[in-house]
PDB file of C-alpha atoms in Angstrom:
ATOM      1  CA  UNK P 821     116.377   2.094  10.704  1.00 53.00           C
ATOM      2  CA  UNK P 822     113.430  -0.063  11.676  1.00 56.00           C
ATOM      3  CA  UNK P 823     112.182   0.040  15.235  1.00 55.00           C
ATOM      4  CA  UNK P 824     110.488  -3.133  16.327  1.00 54.00           C
ATOM      5  CA  UNK P 825     108.519  -3.432  19.527  1.00 50.00           C
ATOM      6  CA  UNK P 826     110.221  -5.488  22.177  1.00 50.00           C
ATOM      7  CA  UNK P 827     108.717  -8.737  23.273  1.00 52.00           C
ATOM      8  CA  UNK P 828     106.371  -8.496  26.207  1.00 51.00           C
ATOM      9  CA  UNK P 829     108.106  -9.498  29.423  1.00 51.00           C
ATOM     10  CA  UNK P 830     107.110 -12.789  30.978  1.00 51.00           C
ATOM     11  CA  UNK P 831     104.627 -12.213  33.753  1.00 61.00           C
ATOM     12  CA  UNK P 832     104.616 -15.214  36.060  1.00 69.00           C
ATOM     13  CA  UNK P 833     101.269 -16.737  36.920  1.00 82.00           C
ATOM     14  CA  UNK P 834     102.531 -19.020  39.686  1.00 85.00           C
ATOM     15  CA  UNK P 835     100.239 -17.478  42.327  1.00 86.00           C
ATOM     16  CA  UNK P 836      97.239 -18.014  40.064  1.00 88.00           C
ATOM     17  CA  UNK P 837      98.279 -21.614  39.433  1.00 90.00           C
ATOM     18  CA  UNK P 838      98.810 -22.183  43.157  1.00 91.00           C
ATOM     19  CA  UNK P 839      95.348 -20.812  43.980  1.00 91.00           C
ATOM     20  CA  UNK P 840      93.762 -22.997  41.307  1.00 92.00           C
ATOM     21  CA  UNK P 841      95.626 -26.090  42.516  1.00 94.00           C
ATOM     22  CA  UNK P 842      94.679 -25.495  46.157  1.00 95.00           C
ATOM     23  CA  UNK P 843      91.058 -25.047  45.071  1.00 94.00           C
ATOM     24  CA  UNK P 844      91.343 -28.297  43.109  1.00 96.00           C
ATOM     25  CA  UNK P 845      92.721 -30.015  46.224  1.00 95.00           C
ATOM     26  CA  UNK P 846      89.835 -28.762  48.368  1.00 94.00           C
ATOM     27  CA  UNK P 847      87.335 -29.870  45.715  1.00 95.00           C
ATOM     28  CA  UNK P 848      88.843 -33.356  45.424  1.00 95.00           C
ATOM     29  CA  UNK P 849      88.926 -33.674  49.214  1.00 93.00           C
ATOM     30  CA  UNK P 850      85.209 -32.944  49.328  1.00 92.00           C
ATOM     31  CA  UNK P 851      84.508 -35.403  46.501  1.00 94.00           C
ATOM     32  CA  UNK P 852      86.609 -38.191  48.030  1.00 93.00           C
ATOM     33  CA  UNK P 853      84.824 -40.982  49.877  1.00 89.00           C
ATOM     34  CA  UNK P 854      84.116 -40.125  53.464  1.00 87.00           C
ATOM     35  CA  UNK P 855      81.970 -37.632  55.264  1.00 87.00           C
ATOM     36  CA  UNK P 856      83.968 -34.426  55.572  1.00 87.00           C
ATOM     37  CA  UNK P 857      80.839 -32.487  56.454  1.00 87.00           C
ATOM     38  CA  UNK P 858      80.139 -34.797  59.408  1.00 87.00           C
ATOM     39  CA  UNK P 859      82.618 -32.698  61.393  1.00 85.00           C
ATOM     40  CA  UNK P 860      80.903 -29.937  63.388  1.00 85.00           C
ATOM     41  CA  UNK P 861      83.127 -27.281  61.797  1.00 83.00           C
ATOM     42  CA  UNK P 862      81.294 -27.808  58.502  1.00 86.00           C
ATOM     43  CA  UNK P 863      77.722 -27.373  59.798  1.00 87.00           C
ATOM     44  CA  UNK P 864      77.426 -23.981  58.090  1.00 87.00           C
ATOM     45  CA  UNK P 865      78.535 -25.551  54.793  1.00 89.00           C
ATOM     46  CA  UNK P 866      76.071 -28.432  55.110  1.00 90.00           C
ATOM     47  CA  UNK P 867      73.230 -25.973  55.758  1.00 90.00           C
ATOM     48  CA  UNK P 868      73.856 -24.428  52.316  1.00 92.00           C
ATOM     49  CA  UNK P 869      74.514 -27.493  50.146  1.00 93.00           C
ATOM     50  CA  UNK P 870      75.665 -31.109  50.429  1.00 93.00           C
ATOM     51  CA  UNK P 871      79.330 -32.046  50.266  1.00 93.00           C
ATOM     52  CA  UNK P 872      79.177 -33.286  46.669  1.00 93.00           C
ATOM     53  CA  UNK P 873      77.629 -30.038  45.457  1.00 95.00           C
ATOM     54  CA  UNK P 874      80.398 -28.025  47.102  1.00 94.00           C
ATOM     55  CA  UNK P 875      83.013 -30.357  45.627  1.00 95.00           C
ATOM     56  CA  UNK P 876      81.633 -30.164  42.086  1.00 97.00           C
ATOM     57  CA  UNK P 877      81.246 -26.374  42.224  1.00 94.00           C
ATOM     58  CA  UNK P 878      84.809 -25.859  43.423  1.00 94.00           C
ATOM     59  CA  UNK P 879      86.056 -28.427  40.893  1.00 96.00           C
ATOM     60  CA  UNK P 880      84.349 -26.482  38.107  1.00 94.00           C
ATOM     61  CA  UNK P 881      85.943 -23.203  39.155  1.00 92.00           C
ATOM     62  CA  UNK P 882      89.384 -24.811  39.491  1.00 93.00           C
ATOM     63  CA  UNK P 883      89.145 -26.603  36.133  1.00 94.00           C
ATOM     64  CA  UNK P 884      88.021 -23.548  34.149  1.00 89.00           C
ATOM     65  CA  UNK P 885      90.690 -21.503  35.897  1.00 88.00           C
ATOM     66  CA  UNK P 886      93.454 -23.940  34.994  1.00 90.00           C
ATOM     67  CA  UNK P 887      92.236 -24.053  31.392  1.00 87.00           C
ATOM     68  CA  UNK P 888      92.300 -20.253  31.261  1.00 82.00           C
ATOM     69  CA  UNK P 889      95.839 -20.224  32.619  1.00 84.00           C
ATOM     70  CA  UNK P 890      96.930 -22.943  30.213  1.00 84.00           C
ATOM     71  CA  UNK P 891      95.697 -21.102  27.120  1.00 80.00           C
ATOM     72  CA  UNK P 892      96.904 -17.756  28.470  1.00 73.00           C
ATOM     73  CA  UNK P 893      98.737 -15.836  25.808  1.00 59.00           C
ATOM     74  CA  UNK P 894      97.611 -18.090  22.972  1.00 64.00           C
ATOM     75  CA  UNK P 895      94.207 -16.464  22.641  1.00 64.00           C
ATOM     76  CA  UNK P 896      93.536 -12.738  22.902  1.00 60.00           C
ATOM     77  CA  UNK P 897      90.567 -13.165  25.244  1.00 66.00           C
ATOM     78  CA  UNK P 898      92.279 -15.486  27.743  1.00 73.00           C
ATOM     79  CA  UNK P 899      92.718 -12.715  30.352  1.00 81.00           C
ATOM     80  CA  UNK P 900      88.918 -12.473  30.404  1.00 83.00           C
ATOM     81  CA  UNK P 901      88.728 -16.124  31.464  1.00 84.00           C
ATOM     82  CA  UNK P 902      91.432 -15.515  34.060  1.00 85.00           C
ATOM     83  CA  UNK P 903      89.614 -12.421  35.309  1.00 88.00           C
ATOM     84  CA  UNK P 904      86.277 -14.217  35.664  1.00 89.00           C
ATOM     85  CA  UNK P 905      87.746 -17.249  37.375  1.00 88.00           C
ATOM     86  CA  UNK P 906      89.895 -15.094  39.681  1.00 91.00           C
ATOM     87  CA  UNK P 907      86.699 -13.323  40.736  1.00 93.00           C
ATOM     88  CA  UNK P 908      84.964 -16.686  41.249  1.00 92.00           C
ATOM     89  CA  UNK P 909      88.001 -17.957  43.158  1.00 92.00           C
ATOM     90  CA  UNK P 910      88.063 -14.903  45.422  1.00 95.00           C
ATOM     91  CA  UNK P 911      84.342 -15.294  46.093  1.00 95.00           C
ATOM     92  CA  UNK P 912      84.853 -18.987  46.883  1.00 93.00           C
ATOM     93  CA  UNK P 913      87.814 -18.367  49.212  1.00 94.00           C
ATOM     94  CA  UNK P 914      86.154 -15.494  51.061  1.00 96.00           C
ATOM     95  CA  UNK P 915      82.935 -17.505  51.301  1.00 93.00           C
ATOM     96  CA  UNK P 916      84.778 -20.500  52.731  1.00 92.00           C
ATOM     97  CA  UNK P 917      86.617 -18.251  55.196  1.00 94.00           C
ATOM     98  CA  UNK P 918      83.350 -16.620  56.282  1.00 93.00           C
ATOM     99  CA  UNK P 919      81.652 -19.973  56.793  1.00 90.00           C
ATOM    100  CA  UNK P 920      84.588 -21.300  58.812  1.00 89.00           C
ATOM    101  CA  UNK P 921      84.562 -18.118  60.914  1.00 90.00           C
ATOM    102  CA  UNK P 922      80.912 -18.861  61.750  1.00 86.00           C
ATOM    103  CA  UNK P 923      81.335 -22.518  62.670  1.00 83.00           C
ATOM    104  CA  UNK P 924      79.822 -22.075  66.121  1.00 80.00           C
ATOM    105  CA  UNK P 925      83.073 -22.353  68.028  1.00 82.00           C
ATOM    106  CA  UNK P 926      84.732 -19.446  69.859  1.00 83.00           C
ATOM    107  CA  UNK P 927      87.603 -17.908  67.944  1.00 83.00           C
ATOM    108  CA  UNK P 928      88.667 -18.610  64.399  1.00 84.00           C
ATOM    109  CA  UNK P 929      90.283 -21.766  63.152  1.00 84.00           C
ATOM    110  CA  UNK P 930      93.352 -21.670  60.909  1.00 85.00           C
ATOM    111  CA  UNK P 931      91.278 -22.143  57.758  1.00 88.00           C
ATOM    112  CA  UNK P 932      89.820 -18.646  58.141  1.00 92.00           C
ATOM    113  CA  UNK P 933      93.189 -16.937  57.772  1.00 93.00           C
ATOM    114  CA  UNK P 934      94.452 -19.306  55.080  1.00 94.00           C
ATOM    115  CA  UNK P 935      91.327 -19.046  52.914  1.00 94.00           C
ATOM    116  CA  UNK P 936      91.115 -15.268  53.374  1.00 95.00           C
ATOM    117  CA  UNK P 937      94.758 -14.965  52.255  1.00 95.00           C
ATOM    118  CA  UNK P 938      93.991 -17.050  49.161  1.00 95.00           C
ATOM    119  CA  UNK P 939      91.011 -14.763  48.534  1.00 96.00           C
ATOM    120  CA  UNK P 940      93.281 -11.718  48.656  1.00 96.00           C
ATOM    121  CA  UNK P 941      95.657 -13.353  46.179  1.00 93.00           C
ATOM    122  CA  UNK P 942      92.721 -13.937  43.837  1.00 94.00           C
ATOM    123  CA  UNK P 943      91.690 -10.281  44.173  1.00 95.00           C
ATOM    124  CA  UNK P 944      95.223  -9.406  43.050  1.00 93.00           C
ATOM    125  CA  UNK P 945      94.927 -11.914  40.173  1.00 91.00           C
ATOM    126  CA  UNK P 946      91.592 -10.333  39.200  1.00 92.00           C
ATOM    127  CA  UNK P 947      93.183  -6.883  39.030  1.00 91.00           C
ATOM    128  CA  UNK P 948      96.206  -8.126  37.102  1.00 89.00           C
ATOM    129  CA  UNK P 949      94.130 -10.041  34.553  1.00 87.00           C
ATOM    130  CA  UNK P 950      91.892  -6.989  34.075  1.00 86.00           C
ATOM    131  CA  UNK P 951      95.010  -4.972  33.296  1.00 88.00           C
ATOM    132  CA  UNK P 952      96.226  -7.724  30.921  1.00 83.00           C
ATOM    133  CA  UNK P 953      92.923  -7.687  29.031  1.00 82.00           C
ATOM    134  CA  UNK P 954      93.089  -3.916  28.603  1.00 82.00           C
ATOM    135  CA  UNK P 955      96.649  -4.168  27.331  1.00 82.00           C
ATOM    136  CA  UNK P 956      95.654  -6.926  24.889  1.00 78.00           C
ATOM    137  CA  UNK P 957      92.754  -4.833  23.592  1.00 80.00           C
ATOM    138  CA  UNK P 958      95.041  -1.837  23.038  1.00 83.00           C
ATOM    139  CA  UNK P 959      97.608  -4.010  21.186  1.00 80.00           C
ATOM    140  CA  UNK P 960      94.863  -5.517  19.040  1.00 79.00           C
ATOM    141  CA  UNK P 961      93.497  -2.066  18.168  1.00 84.00           C
ATOM    142  CA  UNK P 962      96.998  -0.858  17.192  1.00 84.00           C
ATOM    143  CA  UNK P 963      97.611  -3.921  15.032  1.00 84.00           C
ATOM    144  CA  UNK P 964      94.230  -3.517  13.352  1.00 85.00           C
ATOM    145  CA  UNK P 965      94.955   0.150  12.581  1.00 86.00           C
ATOM    146  CA  UNK P 966      98.428  -0.695  11.272  1.00 86.00           C
ATOM    147  CA  UNK P 967      96.988  -3.386   8.990  1.00 84.00           C
ATOM    148  CA  UNK P 968      94.354  -1.026   7.588  1.00 76.00           C
TER     149      UNK P 968
END
């Protein structure tokens, strides 16, 4: 009797895709014609970098993240890409939330809660992709030992 390992269960990445797509939407909004940073809410953002710089940085994170999700499972190191971009995404979301919380107006606007929630989802994605990478490394080590 031969015992074969069962196929790994599908682990949905919809939350990671949603976070990447929202980040892409924010990036494209900042890169679109118009002066988003002319609104007083964005004074803290403008003090750090111009609108185009923010847009390109967020676009880079979103693009690399979507590429990592797309190749996920087809390359042993893809969880490392997911892990790194989830960390970058969490930093971006928490940074955006912090800047919106310090916009000079009393109270917090709705972006603070929304961006902080997206940051928490990326922290979860970071933890899950770290676990996935460890599992991949253990599988690879077992396969290497079995082949030897």
